[in-house]
Amino acid sequence: MEARRLLSVLLFLTISYSTHAHNITRLLAKHPTFSTFNHYLTLTHLAPEINTRTTITICAIDNAAMSHLLSKHLSLYALKNILSMHVLLDYFGSKKLHQITNGTALAATMFQATGSAPGSSGFVNITDLKGGKVGFGTAAPDGADLDVFYVKSLEEVPYNISVIQISKVLESDVAEGPAPGPAQVNLTGIMLAHGCKVFADTLLANPEASKTYQDSVDGGLTVFCPLDDPFKAFLPKFKNLSAPAKVSFLEFFGVPVYQSLSMLKSNNGVMNTLATDGASKFDFTVQNDGEQVTLKTKSTTARITGTLIDEQPLAIYSIDKVLLPKELFKAGAPTPAPAPAPEKAADAPKSSKDVAGAPASDSAPADSPDADGDVADQRADDNAGVRYGSRRLAAATLSLFLGLLLL
């Protein structure tokens, strides 16, 4: 009987979690006149941050209002701050907006939560005006008048998520402020000083990859640099890569968006990298178990071991293994007592153009004890199982609960 009660509680929690989960991209996809706003929520990576919140209001602006904002030609960093001002960390449905206590409410925004908003500049003033109007304005001392108005409700899941339309952009000089310039940050200097000297030296020796990293800082960058011992052991395999493959491999350790450690702990899933280019996905999967965050490819699992820097728009973390992208390496399978073989020209790695999209074999043994996989000489392995495994596990767990309850 106790077991049956426990299963009932677990089933309730599972259903409750499913009910409260939301996807802002899918919700806005129902409303084509907000497609530009929706696109930039994804481009600035605000969408996954919104999806982790359970009590939130998105003040959406239509395509015409977004065109006005984009005409300012702001950096992606500034655009993210502006759009963060449109995400309120409280629930305001249509009914609540017209029943605000004392007629005025001060709502914290996602921009305030970044810690980059001085004073009250990251708050929004919401006032129930005469004639049924509801006005919005920034709460900074020099903030604009209440000249932004509530238009209509787009989507509401009471006390979970509310998506409303407002008449125009919430202006904020603070949010539009310039991002730290790339020249102000010495990426490799930070790595050199914190146990990632071998990776930093290798990056410095590759001007193309190094420039890609430096050019990406302005718009937000997260780097996962392997510690010295594992990367030093991997160097012989790295040196056997073609020149284009070396560039892709080094860029694979950078993600073109800022990700704090708390964001990584809450955002499990596939993550694109600086090397991602069309069919050449060059991605890895972020997973966490409590406080531990791991990065996974087809053949490697690496743990984040330390934080070198975490100051928006840049975060650099150390990892304990060298991640091997499936586009360049195939998963190695151990074989009993492998005999040493002489070097042959056929074993030389192909260029990245030859590798991406060619057929592969999962059964080939690793050719070095210092790496987790071989240079890929056919095609990249299918990663669908990684992406959908968790969903299948959740479905199986739910089925098990239902089956036991019916006993």
mmCIF file of C-alpha atoms in Angstrom:
data_model
loop_
_atom_site.group_PDB
_atom_site.id
_atom_site.type_symbol
_atom_site.label_atom_id
_atom_site.label_comp_id
_atom_site.label_asym_id
_atom_site.label_seq_id
_atom_site.Cartn_x
_atom_site.Cartn_y
_atom_site.Cartn_z
ATOM 1 C CA MET A 1 0.000 0.000 0.000
ATOM 2 C CA GLU A 2 2.838 2.376 0.915
ATOM 3 C CA ALA A 3 4.565 1.579 -2.355
ATOM 4 C CA ARG A 4 1.379 2.386 -4.252
ATOM 5 C CA ARG A 5 1.066 5.738 -2.463
ATOM 6 C CA LEU A 6 4.665 6.569 -3.246
ATOM 7 C CA LEU A 7 4.124 5.784 -6.906
ATOM 8 C CA SER A 8 1.032 8.001 -6.913
ATOM 9 C CA VAL A 9 3.060 10.916 -5.562
ATOM 10 C CA LEU A 10 5.823 10.364 -8.124
ATOM 11 C CA LEU A 11 3.283 10.194 -10.943
ATOM 12 C CA PHE A 12 1.650 13.411 -9.735
ATOM 13 C CA LEU A 13 5.005 15.172 -9.652
ATOM 14 C CA THR A 14 5.812 13.929 -13.155
ATOM 15 C CA ILE A 15 2.494 15.176 -14.549
ATOM 16 C CA SER A 16 2.812 18.442 -12.595
ATOM 17 C CA TYR A 17 6.279 19.074 -14.059
ATOM 18 C CA SER A 18 5.010 18.378 -17.594
ATOM 19 C CA THR A 19 2.087 20.755 -17.061
ATOM 20 C CA HIS A 20 4.280 23.647 -15.905
ATOM 21 C CA ALA A 21 6.954 23.289 -18.574
ATOM 22 C CA HIS A 22 6.678 25.800 -21.401
ATOM 23 C CA ASN A 23 8.443 26.707 -24.621
ATOM 24 C CA ILE A 24 8.327 30.408 -25.486
ATOM 25 C CA THR A 25 9.456 29.773 -29.073
ATOM 26 C CA ARG A 26 6.515 27.456 -29.722
ATOM 27 C CA LEU A 27 4.055 29.775 -28.019
ATOM 28 C CA LEU A 28 5.098 32.752 -30.158
ATOM 29 C CA ALA A 29 5.200 30.628 -33.322
ATOM 30 C CA LYS A 30 1.376 30.704 -33.204
ATOM 31 C CA HIS A 31 1.539 34.481 -33.768
ATOM 32 C CA PRO A 32 3.314 35.342 -37.078
ATOM 33 C CA THR A 33 3.247 39.099 -36.417
ATOM 34 C CA PHE A 34 5.760 38.484 -33.602
ATOM 35 C CA SER A 35 8.171 36.357 -35.661
ATOM 36 C CA THR A 36 11.032 38.879 -35.475
ATOM 37 C CA PHE A 37 10.753 39.182 -31.697
ATOM 38 C CA ASN A 38 10.659 35.378 -31.480
ATOM 39 C CA HIS A 39 13.719 35.076 -33.746
ATOM 40 C CA TYR A 40 15.803 37.400 -31.576
ATOM 41 C CA LEU A 41 14.796 35.629 -28.377
ATOM 42 C CA THR A 42 16.412 32.564 -29.945
ATOM 43 C CA LEU A 43 19.401 34.401 -31.455
ATOM 44 C CA THR A 44 20.292 36.059 -28.135
ATOM 45 C CA HIS A 45 19.693 32.763 -26.280
ATOM 46 C CA LEU A 46 17.063 34.373 -24.058
ATOM 47 C CA ALA A 47 14.529 31.694 -25.059
ATOM 48 C CA PRO A 48 16.143 28.849 -23.057
ATOM 49 C CA GLU A 49 16.563 31.179 -20.068
ATOM 50 C CA ILE A 50 12.856 32.038 -20.236
ATOM 51 C CA ASN A 51 11.934 28.352 -20.441
ATOM 52 C CA THR A 52 13.688 27.609 -17.136
ATOM 53 C CA ARG A 53 11.443 30.069 -15.278
ATOM 54 C CA THR A 54 8.083 29.015 -13.847
ATOM 55 C CA THR A 55 6.612 32.445 -13.045
ATOM 56 C CA ILE A 56 7.253 34.915 -15.832
ATOM 57 C CA THR A 57 5.706 37.491 -18.184
ATOM 58 C CA ILE A 58 6.975 38.260 -21.684
ATOM 59 C CA CYS A 59 6.092 41.715 -23.031
ATOM 60 C CA ALA A 60 6.202 40.946 -26.757
ATOM 61 C CA ILE A 61 6.474 43.584 -29.472
ATOM 62 C CA ASP A 62 5.287 43.059 -33.040
ATOM 63 C CA ASN A 63 7.405 43.052 -36.187
ATOM 64 C CA ALA A 64 6.897 46.766 -36.839
ATOM 65 C CA ALA A 65 8.152 47.704 -33.363
ATOM 66 C CA MET A 66 11.093 45.319 -33.758
ATOM 67 C CA SER A 67 12.011 46.995 -37.065
ATOM 68 C CA HIS A 68 12.346 50.298 -35.218
ATOM 69 C CA LEU A 69 14.628 48.669 -32.635
ATOM 70 C CA LEU A 70 16.774 46.962 -35.276
ATOM 71 C CA SER A 71 17.200 50.239 -37.184
ATOM 72 C CA LYS A 72 19.498 51.368 -34.346
ATOM 73 C CA HIS A 73 22.030 48.707 -35.422
ATOM 74 C CA LEU A 74 22.795 47.715 -31.839
ATOM 75 C CA SER A 75 25.223 44.905 -30.986
ATOM 76 C CA LEU A 76 23.799 41.482 -30.164
ATOM 77 C CA TYR A 77 24.911 42.095 -26.578
ATOM 78 C CA ALA A 78 22.840 45.316 -26.376
ATOM 79 C CA LEU A 79 19.854 43.668 -28.101
ATOM 80 C CA LYS A 80 19.884 40.913 -25.500
ATOM 81 C CA ASN A 81 19.838 43.508 -22.702
ATOM 82 C CA ILE A 82 16.949 45.398 -24.309
ATOM 83 C CA LEU A 83 14.896 42.234 -24.823
ATOM 84 C CA SER A 84 15.720 41.178 -21.245
ATOM 85 C CA MET A 85 13.902 44.345 -20.148
ATOM 86 C CA HIS A 86 10.786 42.865 -21.760
ATOM 87 C CA VAL A 87 10.878 39.721 -19.596
ATOM 88 C CA LEU A 88 9.256 40.319 -16.181
ATOM 89 C CA LEU A 89 10.093 37.961 -13.332
ATOM 90 C CA ASP A 90 6.484 37.803 -12.145
ATOM 91 C CA TYR A 91 3.128 36.756 -13.561
ATOM 92 C CA PHE A 92 0.947 39.500 -15.086
ATOM 93 C CA GLY A 93 -2.070 38.155 -16.946
ATOM 94 C CA SER A 94 -4.733 40.413 -18.452
ATOM 95 C CA LYS A 95 -6.879 40.291 -15.303
ATOM 96 C CA LYS A 96 -4.015 41.071 -12.936
ATOM 97 C CA LEU A 97 -2.873 44.040 -15.037
ATOM 98 C CA HIS A 98 -6.244 45.719 -14.467
ATOM 99 C CA GLN A 99 -6.331 44.847 -10.760
ATOM 100 C CA ILE A 100 -2.892 46.039 -9.634
ATOM 101 C CA THR A 101 -2.830 46.866 -5.923
ATOM 102 C CA ASN A 102 -2.781 50.662 -5.447
ATOM 103 C CA GLY A 103 -2.720 50.980 -9.237
ATOM 104 C CA THR A 104 1.071 50.642 -9.621
ATOM 105 C CA ALA A 105 3.568 47.781 -9.514
ATOM 106 C CA LEU A 106 7.337 47.651 -9.862
ATOM 107 C CA ALA A 107 8.440 44.469 -11.672
ATOM 108 C CA ALA A 108 11.992 43.114 -11.773
ATOM 109 C CA THR A 109 13.169 42.057 -15.225
ATOM 110 C CA MET A 110 15.624 39.493 -16.530
ATOM 111 C CA PHE A 111 17.997 42.402 -17.233
ATOM 112 C CA GLN A 112 17.969 43.231 -13.514
ATOM 113 C CA ALA A 113 18.793 39.585 -12.771
ATOM 114 C CA THR A 114 22.019 39.789 -14.818
ATOM 115 C CA GLY A 115 23.551 42.159 -12.263
ATOM 116 C CA SER A 116 24.458 44.596 -15.056
ATOM 117 C CA ALA A 117 21.648 47.045 -14.268
ATOM 118 C CA PRO A 118 22.681 49.742 -11.738
ATOM 119 C CA GLY A 119 20.127 50.900 -9.177
ATOM 120 C CA SER A 120 16.537 50.461 -10.331
ATOM 121 C CA SER A 121 17.324 50.591 -14.058
ATOM 122 C CA GLY A 122 16.418 46.918 -14.453
ATOM 123 C CA PHE A 123 12.852 47.375 -13.161
ATOM 124 C CA VAL A 124 9.682 48.207 -15.088
ATOM 125 C CA ASN A 125 6.912 50.437 -13.735
ATOM 126 C CA ILE A 126 3.405 49.089 -14.526
ATOM 127 C CA THR A 127 0.488 51.448 -13.839
ATOM 128 C CA ASP A 128 -3.247 50.903 -14.287
ATOM 129 C CA LEU A 129 -4.281 54.186 -15.930
ATOM 130 C CA LYS A 130 -7.721 55.735 -16.307
ATOM 131 C CA GLY A 131 -9.945 54.521 -19.118
ATOM 132 C CA GLY A 132 -8.808 50.926 -18.911
ATOM 133 C CA LYS A 133 -5.280 51.580 -20.155
ATOM 134 C CA VAL A 134 -2.212 50.007 -18.585
ATOM 135 C CA GLY A 135 1.070 51.879 -19.029
ATOM 136 C CA PHE A 136 4.666 50.605 -18.884
ATOM 137 C CA GLY A 137 7.932 52.480 -18.404
ATOM 138 C CA THR A 138 11.455 51.925 -17.100
ATOM 139 C CA ALA A 139 11.864 52.599 -13.395
ATOM 140 C CA ALA A 140 15.236 54.402 -13.666
ATOM 141 C CA PRO A 141 15.254 57.999 -12.285
ATOM 142 C CA ASP A 142 15.578 59.345 -15.824
ATOM 143 C CA GLY A 143 13.254 56.699 -17.229
ATOM 144 C CA ALA A 144 10.711 57.404 -19.951
ATOM 145 C CA ASP A 145 7.122 58.387 -19.267
ATOM 146 C CA LEU A 146 4.436 55.712 -19.229
ATOM 147 C CA ASP A 147 4.043 55.896 -23.007
ATOM 148 C CA VAL A 148 4.145 52.147 -23.676
ATOM 149 C CA PHE A 149 0.729 50.500 -23.368
ATOM 150 C CA TYR A 150 -0.744 47.043 -22.918
ATOM 151 C CA VAL A 151 -2.410 45.929 -26.158
ATOM 152 C CA LYS A 152 -3.684 42.387 -25.630
ATOM 153 C CA SER A 153 -2.957 38.968 -24.149
ATOM 154 C CA LEU A 154 -1.390 36.435 -26.513
ATOM 155 C CA GLU A 155 -0.946 33.359 -24.292
ATOM 156 C CA GLU A 156 -1.667 32.731 -20.613
ATOM 157 C CA VAL A 157 -1.034 29.771 -18.334
ATOM 158 C CA PRO A 158 -2.166 31.271 -14.991
ATOM 159 C CA TYR A 159 0.636 31.936 -12.516
ATOM 160 C CA ASN A 160 3.142 30.159 -14.772
ATOM 161 C CA ILE A 161 3.665 32.155 -17.973
ATOM 162 C CA SER A 162 1.926 35.125 -19.565
ATOM 163 C CA VAL A 163 2.728 36.467 -23.027
ATOM 164 C CA ILE A 164 1.256 39.915 -23.640
ATOM 165 C CA GLN A 165 1.644 42.477 -26.409
ATOM 166 C CA ILE A 166 2.817 46.003 -25.602
ATOM 167 C CA SER A 167 2.626 48.898 -28.043
ATOM 168 C CA LYS A 168 6.353 49.571 -28.546
ATOM 169 C CA VAL A 169 9.864 48.939 -27.250
ATOM 170 C CA LEU A 170 10.700 49.762 -23.629
ATOM 171 C CA GLU A 171 13.599 52.195 -24.146
ATOM 172 C CA SER A 172 16.618 52.007 -21.822
ATOM 173 C CA ASP A 173 19.897 53.884 -22.272
ATOM 174 C CA VAL A 174 21.530 51.604 -19.714
ATOM 175 C CA ALA A 175 20.513 48.431 -21.546
ATOM 176 C CA GLU A 176 21.685 49.879 -24.867
ATOM 177 C CA GLY A 177 25.121 50.645 -23.426
ATOM 178 C CA PRO A 178 28.110 49.294 -25.359
ATOM 179 C CA ALA A 179 29.423 45.812 -24.676
ATOM 180 C CA PRO A 180 32.989 45.332 -23.467
ATOM 181 C CA GLY A 181 35.279 45.430 -26.506
ATOM 182 C CA PRO A 182 37.150 42.296 -27.596
ATOM 183 C CA ALA A 183 40.518 44.051 -27.221
ATOM 184 C CA GLN A 184 39.893 44.471 -23.497
ATOM 185 C CA VAL A 185 39.966 40.718 -22.892
ATOM 186 C CA ASN A 186 43.080 38.547 -23.199
ATOM 187 C CA LEU A 187 41.536 35.120 -23.729
ATOM 188 C CA THR A 188 44.723 33.112 -23.976
ATOM 189 C CA GLY A 189 46.286 35.063 -21.090
ATOM 190 C CA ILE A 190 43.453 33.895 -18.838
ATOM 191 C CA MET A 191 43.926 30.301 -19.994
ATOM 192 C CA LEU A 192 47.723 30.442 -19.580
ATOM 193 C CA ALA A 193 47.360 31.554 -15.973
ATOM 194 C CA HIS A 194 44.844 28.886 -14.960
ATOM 195 C CA GLY A 195 46.110 25.467 -16.051
ATOM 196 C CA CYS A 196 45.215 25.559 -19.764
ATOM 197 C CA LYS A 197 48.613 26.625 -21.144
ATOM 198 C CA VAL A 198 48.925 23.833 -23.741
ATOM 199 C CA PHE A 199 45.502 24.578 -25.237
ATOM 200 C CA ALA A 200 46.213 28.341 -25.169
ATOM 201 C CA ASP A 201 49.574 27.890 -26.904
ATOM 202 C CA THR A 202 47.963 25.685 -29.553
ATOM 203 C CA LEU A 203 45.233 28.276 -30.123
ATOM 204 C CA LEU A 204 47.794 31.094 -30.395
ATOM 205 C CA ALA A 205 49.698 29.068 -33.007
ATOM 206 C CA ASN A 206 46.569 28.921 -35.190
ATOM 207 C CA PRO A 207 45.758 32.508 -36.318
ATOM 208 C CA GLU A 208 42.444 31.595 -37.984
ATOM 209 C CA ALA A 209 40.949 29.882 -34.940
ATOM 210 C CA SER A 210 42.427 32.472 -32.580
ATOM 211 C CA LYS A 211 40.794 35.307 -34.558
ATOM 212 C CA THR A 212 37.431 33.522 -34.489
ATOM 213 C CA TYR A 213 37.604 33.381 -30.692
ATOM 214 C CA GLN A 214 38.635 37.002 -30.305
ATOM 215 C CA ASP A 215 35.984 38.274 -32.738
ATOM 216 C CA SER A 216 33.276 36.372 -30.843
ATOM 217 C CA VAL A 217 33.813 37.953 -27.420
ATOM 218 C CA ASP A 218 31.746 41.050 -28.189
ATOM 219 C CA GLY A 219 28.551 39.086 -28.862
ATOM 220 C CA GLY A 220 29.075 36.633 -25.991
ATOM 221 C CA LEU A 221 31.438 33.668 -25.718
ATOM 222 C CA THR A 222 31.823 30.561 -23.562
ATOM 223 C CA VAL A 223 35.046 28.524 -23.758
ATOM 224 C CA PHE A 224 35.701 25.016 -22.431
ATOM 225 C CA CYS A 225 39.480 24.578 -22.355
ATOM 226 C CA PRO A 226 41.047 21.167 -21.622
ATOM 227 C CA LEU A 227 43.567 21.091 -18.786
ATOM 228 C CA ASP A 228 47.268 20.740 -19.616
ATOM 229 C CA ASP A 229 47.779 17.005 -18.962
ATOM 230 C CA PRO A 230 44.968 15.654 -21.170
ATOM 231 C CA PHE A 231 45.627 18.133 -23.984
ATOM 232 C CA LYS A 232 49.369 17.475 -23.943
ATOM 233 C CA ALA A 233 48.678 13.744 -24.278
ATOM 234 C CA PHE A 234 46.355 14.485 -27.215
ATOM 235 C CA LEU A 235 48.834 16.670 -29.173
ATOM 236 C CA PRO A 236 50.259 13.835 -31.372
ATOM 237 C CA LYS A 237 46.741 13.099 -32.647
ATOM 238 C CA PHE A 238 46.038 16.818 -33.143
ATOM 239 C CA LYS A 239 49.193 17.242 -35.245
ATOM 240 C CA ASN A 240 47.965 14.512 -37.623
ATOM 241 C CA LEU A 241 44.847 16.521 -38.520
ATOM 242 C CA SER A 242 44.688 18.499 -41.755
ATOM 243 C CA ALA A 243 44.935 22.313 -41.526
ATOM 244 C CA PRO A 244 41.143 22.890 -41.948
ATOM 245 C CA ALA A 245 40.412 20.142 -39.413
ATOM 246 C CA LYS A 246 42.750 21.765 -36.878
ATOM 247 C CA VAL A 247 40.813 25.029 -37.181
ATOM 248 C CA SER A 248 37.447 23.276 -36.736
ATOM 249 C CA PHE A 249 38.762 21.228 -33.825
ATOM 250 C CA LEU A 250 40.024 24.297 -31.907
ATOM 251 C CA GLU A 251 36.832 26.256 -32.619
ATOM 252 C CA PHE A 252 34.823 23.281 -31.315
ATOM 253 C CA PHE A 253 35.728 24.297 -27.729
ATOM 254 C CA GLY A 254 34.040 27.703 -28.037
ATOM 255 C CA VAL A 255 30.298 28.449 -27.853
ATOM 256 C CA PRO A 256 29.128 31.742 -29.464
ATOM 257 C CA VAL A 257 27.006 32.839 -26.521
ATOM 258 C CA TYR A 258 27.617 33.663 -22.868
ATOM 259 C CA GLN A 259 26.667 30.807 -20.516
ATOM 260 C CA SER A 260 27.090 31.268 -16.779
ATOM 261 C CA LEU A 261 27.623 28.147 -14.681
ATOM 262 C CA SER A 262 24.083 28.410 -13.299
ATOM 263 C CA MET A 263 22.738 28.523 -16.871
ATOM 264 C CA LEU A 264 24.741 25.434 -17.798
ATOM 265 C CA LYS A 265 23.349 23.627 -14.740
ATOM 266 C CA SER A 266 19.769 24.318 -15.824
ATOM 267 C CA ASN A 267 20.024 24.052 -19.621
ATOM 268 C CA ASN A 268 20.610 20.417 -20.585
ATOM 269 C CA GLY A 269 20.750 19.665 -24.300
ATOM 270 C CA VAL A 270 22.682 20.025 -27.533
ATOM 271 C CA MET A 271 24.919 23.085 -27.855
ATOM 272 C CA ASN A 272 26.340 24.487 -31.094
ATOM 273 C CA THR A 273 29.938 25.741 -31.235
ATOM 274 C CA LEU A 274 32.113 28.188 -33.158
ATOM 275 C CA ALA A 275 32.867 25.315 -35.570
ATOM 276 C CA THR A 276 29.185 24.645 -36.367
ATOM 277 C CA ASP A 277 28.592 25.232 -40.077
ATOM 278 C CA GLY A 278 25.583 23.806 -41.894
ATOM 279 C CA ALA A 279 25.845 20.039 -42.245
ATOM 280 C CA SER A 280 29.006 20.053 -40.110
ATOM 281 C CA LYS A 281 27.215 20.279 -36.776
ATOM 282 C CA PHE A 282 30.241 20.159 -34.465
ATOM 283 C CA ASP A 283 27.994 20.138 -31.398
ATOM 284 C CA PHE A 284 28.069 18.459 -28.000
ATOM 285 C CA THR A 285 25.512 17.696 -25.316
ATOM 286 C CA VAL A 286 25.432 19.449 -21.947
ATOM 287 C CA GLN A 287 24.166 17.326 -19.057
ATOM 288 C CA ASN A 288 24.226 17.860 -15.322
ATOM 289 C CA ASP A 289 23.779 15.850 -12.162
ATOM 290 C CA GLY A 290 23.327 18.162 -9.215
ATOM 291 C CA GLU A 291 26.305 20.511 -9.145
ATOM 292 C CA GLN A 292 28.330 18.516 -11.686
ATOM 293 C CA VAL A 293 28.159 19.610 -15.358
ATOM 294 C CA THR A 294 29.375 17.284 -18.112
ATOM 295 C CA LEU A 295 29.920 17.753 -21.845
ATOM 296 C CA LYS A 296 29.353 14.736 -24.084
ATOM 297 C CA THR A 297 30.157 13.727 -27.648
ATOM 298 C CA LYS A 298 29.765 10.316 -29.270
ATOM 299 C CA SER A 299 33.087 9.133 -27.849
ATOM 300 C CA THR A 300 33.941 11.449 -24.945
ATOM 301 C CA THR A 301 32.506 12.707 -21.674
ATOM 302 C CA ALA A 302 34.301 15.622 -20.010
ATOM 303 C CA ARG A 303 33.592 17.295 -16.666
ATOM 304 C CA ILE A 304 33.800 21.000 -15.922
ATOM 305 C CA THR A 305 36.456 21.227 -13.214
ATOM 306 C CA GLY A 306 36.795 24.969 -12.654
ATOM 307 C CA THR A 307 35.796 28.504 -13.632
ATOM 308 C CA LEU A 308 38.595 30.652 -15.062
ATOM 309 C CA ILE A 309 36.384 33.707 -15.631
ATOM 310 C CA ASP A 310 32.638 34.354 -15.542
ATOM 311 C CA GLU A 311 31.983 37.982 -16.401
ATOM 312 C CA GLN A 312 29.355 38.672 -19.052
ATOM 313 C CA PRO A 313 29.864 38.501 -22.019
ATOM 314 C CA LEU A 314 32.702 35.993 -21.412
ATOM 315 C CA ALA A 315 32.935 32.711 -19.497
ATOM 316 C CA ILE A 316 35.864 30.276 -19.587
ATOM 317 C CA TYR A 317 35.762 26.877 -17.873
ATOM 318 C CA SER A 318 38.388 24.127 -17.557
ATOM 319 C CA ILE A 319 37.466 20.535 -18.447
ATOM 320 C CA ASP A 320 39.231 17.300 -17.519
ATOM 321 C CA LYS A 321 39.276 15.644 -20.971
ATOM 322 C CA VAL A 322 39.696 16.530 -24.630
ATOM 323 C CA LEU A 323 36.270 16.478 -26.309
ATOM 324 C CA LEU A 324 36.339 14.691 -29.659
ATOM 325 C CA PRO A 325 33.828 15.953 -32.276
ATOM 326 C CA LYS A 326 32.175 13.153 -34.228
ATOM 327 C CA GLU A 327 32.868 15.029 -37.473
ATOM 328 C CA LEU A 328 36.606 14.400 -37.007
ATOM 329 C CA PHE A 329 36.782 11.323 -34.779
ATOM 330 C CA LYS A 330 34.860 8.081 -34.614
ATOM 331 C CA ALA A 331 34.081 6.304 -31.356
ATOM 332 C CA GLY A 332 36.834 3.834 -30.493
ATOM 333 C CA ALA A 333 35.922 0.316 -29.422
ATOM 334 C CA PRO A 334 38.584 -1.655 -27.463
ATOM 335 C CA THR A 335 39.824 -4.884 -29.019
ATOM 336 C CA PRO A 336 41.560 -7.772 -27.197
ATOM 337 C CA ALA A 337 45.377 -7.522 -27.262
ATOM 338 C CA PRO A 338 45.735 -5.351 -30.392
ATOM 339 C CA ALA A 339 49.012 -5.978 -32.207
ATOM 340 C CA PRO A 340 51.159 -2.987 -33.165
ATOM 341 C CA ALA A 341 50.959 -2.135 -36.853
ATOM 342 C CA PRO A 342 53.409 -0.206 -39.026
ATOM 343 C CA GLU A 343 52.405 3.267 -40.145
ATOM 344 C CA LYS A 344 50.701 3.338 -43.506
ATOM 345 C CA ALA A 345 49.764 6.214 -45.795
ATOM 346 C CA ALA A 346 46.162 5.023 -45.754
ATOM 347 C CA ASP A 347 45.982 5.846 -42.022
ATOM 348 C CA ALA A 348 46.567 9.557 -42.604
ATOM 349 C CA PRO A 349 43.527 11.674 -41.647
ATOM 350 C CA LYS A 350 41.484 13.344 -44.316
ATOM 351 C CA SER A 351 40.590 17.013 -44.462
ATOM 352 C CA SER A 352 37.510 18.298 -42.670
ATOM 353 C CA LYS A 353 35.724 18.599 -46.013
ATOM 354 C CA ASP A 354 36.321 14.893 -46.696
ATOM 355 C CA VAL A 355 35.345 13.914 -43.154
ATOM 356 C CA ALA A 356 32.007 15.693 -42.710
ATOM 357 C CA GLY A 357 29.327 13.648 -44.359
ATOM 358 C CA ALA A 358 31.389 10.479 -45.137
ATOM 359 C CA PRO A 359 30.248 6.938 -43.812
ATOM 360 C CA ALA A 360 31.666 5.586 -40.438
ATOM 361 C CA SER A 361 32.333 2.496 -38.443
ATOM 362 C CA ASP A 362 31.827 2.348 -34.695
ATOM 363 C CA SER A 363 33.873 -0.800 -34.326
ATOM 364 C CA ALA A 364 37.324 0.567 -35.208
ATOM 365 C CA PRO A 365 39.799 0.378 -32.286
ATOM 366 C CA ALA A 366 41.460 3.486 -30.903
ATOM 367 C CA ASP A 367 44.960 3.998 -32.269
ATOM 368 C CA SER A 368 46.293 5.801 -29.206
ATOM 369 C CA PRO A 369 45.798 5.341 -25.447
ATOM 370 C CA ASP A 370 45.843 9.133 -25.124
ATOM 371 C CA ALA A 371 42.583 9.689 -26.986
ATOM 372 C CA ASP A 372 39.047 8.368 -26.829
ATOM 373 C CA GLY A 373 38.539 7.909 -30.565
ATOM 374 C CA ASP A 374 40.222 7.683 -33.982
ATOM 375 C CA VAL A 375 40.355 10.255 -36.734
ATOM 376 C CA ALA A 376 37.180 9.749 -38.714
ATOM 377 C CA ASP A 377 37.822 8.360 -42.201
ATOM 378 C CA GLN A 378 34.260 7.695 -43.250
ATOM 379 C CA ARG A 379 31.103 9.418 -42.003
ATOM 380 C CA ALA A 380 30.047 10.981 -38.714
ATOM 381 C CA ASP A 381 27.998 8.737 -36.439
ATOM 382 C CA ASP A 382 24.312 9.370 -35.930
ATOM 383 C CA ASN A 383 23.697 11.311 -32.717
ATOM 384 C CA ALA A 384 19.924 10.926 -32.628
ATOM 385 C CA GLY A 385 20.067 8.513 -29.701
ATOM 386 C CA VAL A 386 21.741 11.156 -27.525
ATOM 387 C CA ARG A 387 19.120 13.738 -28.336
ATOM 388 C CA TYR A 388 16.064 11.615 -27.748
ATOM 389 C CA GLY A 389 17.275 9.174 -25.089
ATOM 390 C CA SER A 390 16.066 11.285 -22.183
ATOM 391 C CA ARG A 391 12.623 11.676 -23.741
ATOM 392 C CA ARG A 392 12.282 7.903 -24.211
ATOM 393 C CA LEU A 393 13.420 7.329 -20.617
ATOM 394 C CA ALA A 394 10.790 9.750 -19.305
ATOM 395 C CA ALA A 395 8.066 8.005 -21.326
ATOM 396 C CA ALA A 396 9.175 4.584 -20.084
ATOM 397 C CA THR A 397 9.210 5.799 -16.470
ATOM 398 C CA LEU A 398 5.688 7.200 -16.777
ATOM 399 C CA SER A 399 4.456 3.944 -18.315
ATOM 400 C CA LEU A 400 5.985 1.991 -15.428
ATOM 401 C CA PHE A 401 4.203 4.203 -12.878
ATOM 402 C CA LEU A 402 0.851 3.708 -14.590
ATOM 403 C CA GLY A 403 1.372 -0.046 -14.851
ATOM 404 C CA LEU A 404 2.200 -0.424 -11.155
ATOM 405 C CA LEU A 405 -0.781 1.721 -10.108
ATOM 406 C CA LEU A 406 -3.125 -0.554 -12.028
ATOM 407 C CA LEU A 407 -1.844 -3.682 -10.212
#
